[in-house]
Amino acid sequence: MTSEHPTESSVTRHVLAVLRIATGFIFLWAFLDKTFGLSYSTPNARAWIHGGSPTKGFLSNVEVGPLQSFFHSIAGNPIADWLFMLGLLGVGVALILGAGLRLAAVGATLMMAMMWIAEWPLAQTTATGDPSGSTNPIVDYHVIYALVAIVCALSYAGRTWGISSWWERVVGKNRWLV
């Protein structure tokens, strides 16, 4: 009698697909809100399409950590804005479609690592001595989002409710694009 590997179970595949799509929507929604100012985290007046900067508000308010001055220096930089927005869009679309999950996992991990460093949850106080608001010095949502993207890539989560099987044929031997 052979037992089914957990990632081969229909329930597991479907749960991973839901996790993949939901996480992709988190990235895509952030892109859409920052682009169009949907008034959730970005007011319409500060939308990217109206000349707002997707990085300025967050990075200029970094109050803690060893890279505080670096983040302040790139806040509002058009290159930083474009890289951030392309990252949000690329990771979001890749996760939702279930294609390019390896690249999405790398992109999500890099973005989340940079945002984790910017928030520097290891600190209990800011540079001004105020409480940092950190609730966990190691694992926060940045780490979880990166791990979800990695798990989705490693488990081929795009094969369920995604276009991964087709995409794998398209990229052929270029497995790094899977």
GROMACS .gro file of C-alpha atoms in nm:
model
  178
    1MET     CA    1   0.000   0.000   0.000
    2THR     CA    2   0.141   0.336  -0.101
    3SER     CA    3   0.050   0.657   0.071
    4GLU     CA    4  -0.012   0.975  -0.117
    5HIS     CA    5   0.244   1.251  -0.067
    6PRO     CA    6   0.076   1.548   0.110
    7THR     CA    7   0.135   1.786  -0.182
    8GLU     CA    8  -0.030   1.536  -0.417
    9SER     CA    9  -0.359   1.539  -0.227
   10SER     CA   10  -0.641   1.724  -0.400
   11VAL     CA   11  -0.728   1.916  -0.083
   12THR     CA   12  -0.368   2.028  -0.033
   13ARG     CA   13  -0.335   2.137  -0.396
   14HIS     CA   14  -0.653   2.342  -0.370
   15VAL     CA   15  -0.553   2.500  -0.039
   16LEU     CA   16  -0.215   2.596  -0.190
   17ALA     CA   17  -0.393   2.741  -0.493
   18VAL     CA   18  -0.616   2.955  -0.269
   19LEU     CA   19  -0.313   3.064  -0.066
   20ARG     CA   20  -0.125   3.150  -0.387
   21ILE     CA   21  -0.411   3.352  -0.535
   22ALA     CA   22  -0.488   3.532  -0.208
   23THR     CA   23  -0.124   3.627  -0.157
   24GLY     CA   24  -0.099   3.739  -0.518
   25PHE     CA   25  -0.401   3.960  -0.464
   26ILE     CA   26  -0.228   4.123  -0.164
   27PHE     CA   27   0.059   4.229  -0.393
   28LEU     CA   28  -0.169   4.324  -0.683
   29TRP     CA   29  -0.401   4.524  -0.459
   30ALA     CA   30  -0.105   4.721  -0.318
   31PHE     CA   31  -0.002   4.799  -0.676
   32LEU     CA   32  -0.354   4.908  -0.776
   33ASP     CA   33  -0.411   5.118  -0.463
   34LYS     CA   34  -0.077   5.297  -0.500
   35THR     CA   35  -0.125   5.346  -0.875
   36PHE     CA   36  -0.481   5.474  -0.873
   37GLY     CA   37  -0.523   5.605  -0.516
   38LEU     CA   38  -0.819   5.387  -0.427
   39SER     CA   39  -0.823   5.555  -0.084
   40TYR     CA   40  -0.739   5.248   0.121
   41SER     CA   41  -0.375   5.309   0.204
   42THR     CA   42  -0.322   5.568  -0.070
   43PRO     CA   43  -0.548   5.872  -0.104
   44ASN     CA   44  -0.646   5.961  -0.460
   45ALA     CA   45  -0.444   6.283  -0.448
   46ARG     CA   46  -0.123   6.085  -0.378
   47ALA     CA   47  -0.183   5.821  -0.648
   48TRP     CA   48   0.109   5.735  -0.872
   49ILE     CA   49  -0.091   5.837  -1.181
   50HIS     CA   50  -0.140   6.181  -1.023
   51GLY     CA   51   0.232   6.232  -0.963
   52GLY     CA   52   0.252   6.075  -0.619
   53SER     CA   53   0.544   5.857  -0.515
   54PRO     CA   54   0.472   5.501  -0.404
   55THR     CA   55   0.792   5.491  -0.194
   56LYS     CA   56   0.812   5.841  -0.048
   57GLY     CA   57   0.561   5.808   0.235
   58PHE     CA   58   0.685   5.474   0.364
   59LEU     CA   59   1.059   5.522   0.318
   60SER     CA   60   1.076   5.883   0.437
   61ASN     CA   61   0.906   5.775   0.760
   62VAL     CA   62   1.152   5.495   0.842
   63GLU     CA   63   1.239   5.573   1.203
   64VAL     CA   64   1.460   5.286   1.302
   65GLY     CA   65   1.729   5.048   1.188
   66PRO     CA   66   2.082   5.051   1.051
   67LEU     CA   67   1.969   5.151   0.699
   68GLN     CA   68   1.743   5.438   0.804
   69SER     CA   69   1.948   5.703   0.618
   70PHE     CA   70   1.970   5.482   0.306
   71PHE     CA   71   1.592   5.442   0.295
   72HIS     CA   72   1.544   5.817   0.345
   73SER     CA   73   1.784   5.882   0.056
   74ILE     CA   74   1.587   5.669  -0.191
   75ALA     CA   75   1.240   5.778  -0.074
   76GLY     CA   76   1.057   5.921  -0.374
   77ASN     CA   77   1.336   5.833  -0.619
   78PRO     CA   78   1.173   5.748  -0.955
   79ILE     CA   79   1.394   5.438  -0.995
   80ALA     CA   80   1.292   5.313  -0.650
   81ASP     CA   81   0.927   5.389  -0.734
   82TRP     CA   82   0.942   5.195  -1.062
   83LEU     CA   83   1.127   4.897  -0.914
   84PHE     CA   84   0.885   4.877  -0.623
   85MET     CA   85   0.575   4.906  -0.840
   86LEU     CA   86   0.702   4.659  -1.103
   87GLY     CA   87   0.783   4.421  -0.818
   88LEU     CA   88   0.433   4.450  -0.671
   89LEU     CA   89   0.272   4.404  -1.012
   90GLY     CA   90   0.500   4.120  -1.123
   91VAL     CA   91   0.473   3.921  -0.802
   92GLY     CA   92   0.098   3.977  -0.781
   93VAL     CA   93   0.024   3.874  -1.140
   94ALA     CA   94   0.262   3.576  -1.128
   95LEU     CA   95   0.105   3.441  -0.810
   96ILE     CA   96  -0.250   3.493  -0.931
   97LEU     CA   97  -0.182   3.333  -1.270
   98GLY     CA   98   0.040   3.060  -1.125
   99ALA     CA   99   0.322   3.118  -1.374
  100GLY     CA  100   0.677   3.234  -1.312
  101LEU     CA  101   0.649   3.138  -0.949
  102ARG     CA  102   1.025   3.093  -0.904
  103LEU     CA  103   1.090   3.449  -1.015
  104ALA     CA  104   0.794   3.567  -0.808
  105ALA     CA  105   0.937   3.392  -0.501
  106VAL     CA  106   1.273   3.562  -0.551
  107GLY     CA  107   1.109   3.900  -0.612
  108ALA     CA  108   0.873   3.869  -0.317
  109THR     CA  109   1.155   3.759  -0.088
  110LEU     CA  110   1.377   4.051  -0.190
  111MET     CA  111   1.094   4.304  -0.154
  112MET     CA  112   0.981   4.167   0.179
  113ALA     CA  113   1.338   4.150   0.312
  114MET     CA  114   1.392   4.516   0.222
  115MET     CA  115   1.064   4.617   0.383
  116TRP     CA  116   1.144   4.408   0.692
  117ILE     CA  117   1.480   4.585   0.718
  118ALA     CA  118   1.309   4.924   0.671
  119GLU     CA  119   1.068   4.851   0.956
  120TRP     CA  120   1.347   4.687   1.158
  121PRO     CA  121   1.126   4.491   1.398
  122LEU     CA  122   1.431   4.405   1.610
  123ALA     CA  123   1.420   4.753   1.763
  124GLN     CA  124   1.199   4.828   2.059
  125THR     CA  125   1.237   5.205   2.018
  126THR     CA  126   1.276   5.443   1.725
  127ALA     CA  127   1.569   5.677   1.666
  128THR     CA  128   1.379   5.939   1.871
  129GLY     CA  129   1.328   5.701   2.164
  130ASP     CA  130   0.958   5.639   2.102
  131PRO     CA  131   0.823   5.281   2.108
  132SER     CA  132   0.876   5.118   1.767
  133GLY     CA  133   0.544   4.935   1.773
  134SER     CA  134   0.713   4.608   1.681
  135THR     CA  135   0.508   4.314   1.803
  136ASN     CA  136   0.753   4.039   1.708
  137PRO     CA  137   1.124   4.102   1.663
  138ILE     CA  138   1.178   3.823   1.408
  139VAL     CA  139   0.870   3.695   1.224
  140ASP     CA  140   0.614   3.939   1.089
  141TYR     CA  141   0.396   3.952   0.781
  142HIS     CA  142   0.696   4.029   0.556
  143VAL     CA  143   0.852   3.694   0.646
  144ILE     CA  144   0.521   3.513   0.603
  145TYR     CA  145   0.455   3.661   0.257
  146ALA     CA  146   0.805   3.564   0.143
  147LEU     CA  147   0.762   3.212   0.278
  148VAL     CA  148   0.424   3.174   0.109
  149ALA     CA  149   0.574   3.273  -0.227
  150ILE     CA  150   0.859   3.026  -0.176
  151VAL     CA  151   0.622   2.743  -0.078
  152CYS     CA  152   0.402   2.814  -0.380
  153ALA     CA  153   0.703   2.795  -0.613
  154LEU     CA  154   0.847   2.480  -0.457
  155SER     CA  155   0.513   2.298  -0.448
  156TYR     CA  156   0.417   2.387  -0.807
  157ALA     CA  157   0.103   2.552  -0.670
  158GLY     CA  158   0.040   2.713  -1.008
  159ARG     CA  159  -0.065   2.380  -1.157
  160THR     CA  160  -0.398   2.398  -0.973
  161TRP     CA  161  -0.624   2.683  -1.085
  162GLY     CA  162  -0.331   2.840  -1.266
  163ILE     CA  163  -0.153   2.840  -1.600
  164SER     CA  164   0.167   2.678  -1.475
  165SER     CA  165   0.139   2.359  -1.683
  166TRP     CA  166   0.104   2.564  -2.001
  167TRP     CA  167   0.378   2.805  -1.888
  168GLU     CA  168   0.617   2.515  -1.820
  169ARG     CA  169   0.575   2.404  -2.182
  170VAL     CA  170   0.634   2.759  -2.307
  171VAL     CA  171   0.960   2.811  -2.114
  172GLY     CA  172   1.081   2.457  -2.187
  173LYS     CA  173   1.433   2.399  -2.060
  174ASN     CA  174   1.453   2.741  -1.894
  175ARG     CA  175   1.337   2.596  -1.562
  176TRP     CA  176   1.431   2.911  -1.371
  177LEU     CA  177   1.133   3.076  -1.543
  178VAL     CA  178   0.888   2.820  -1.404
   0.00000   0.00000   0.00000
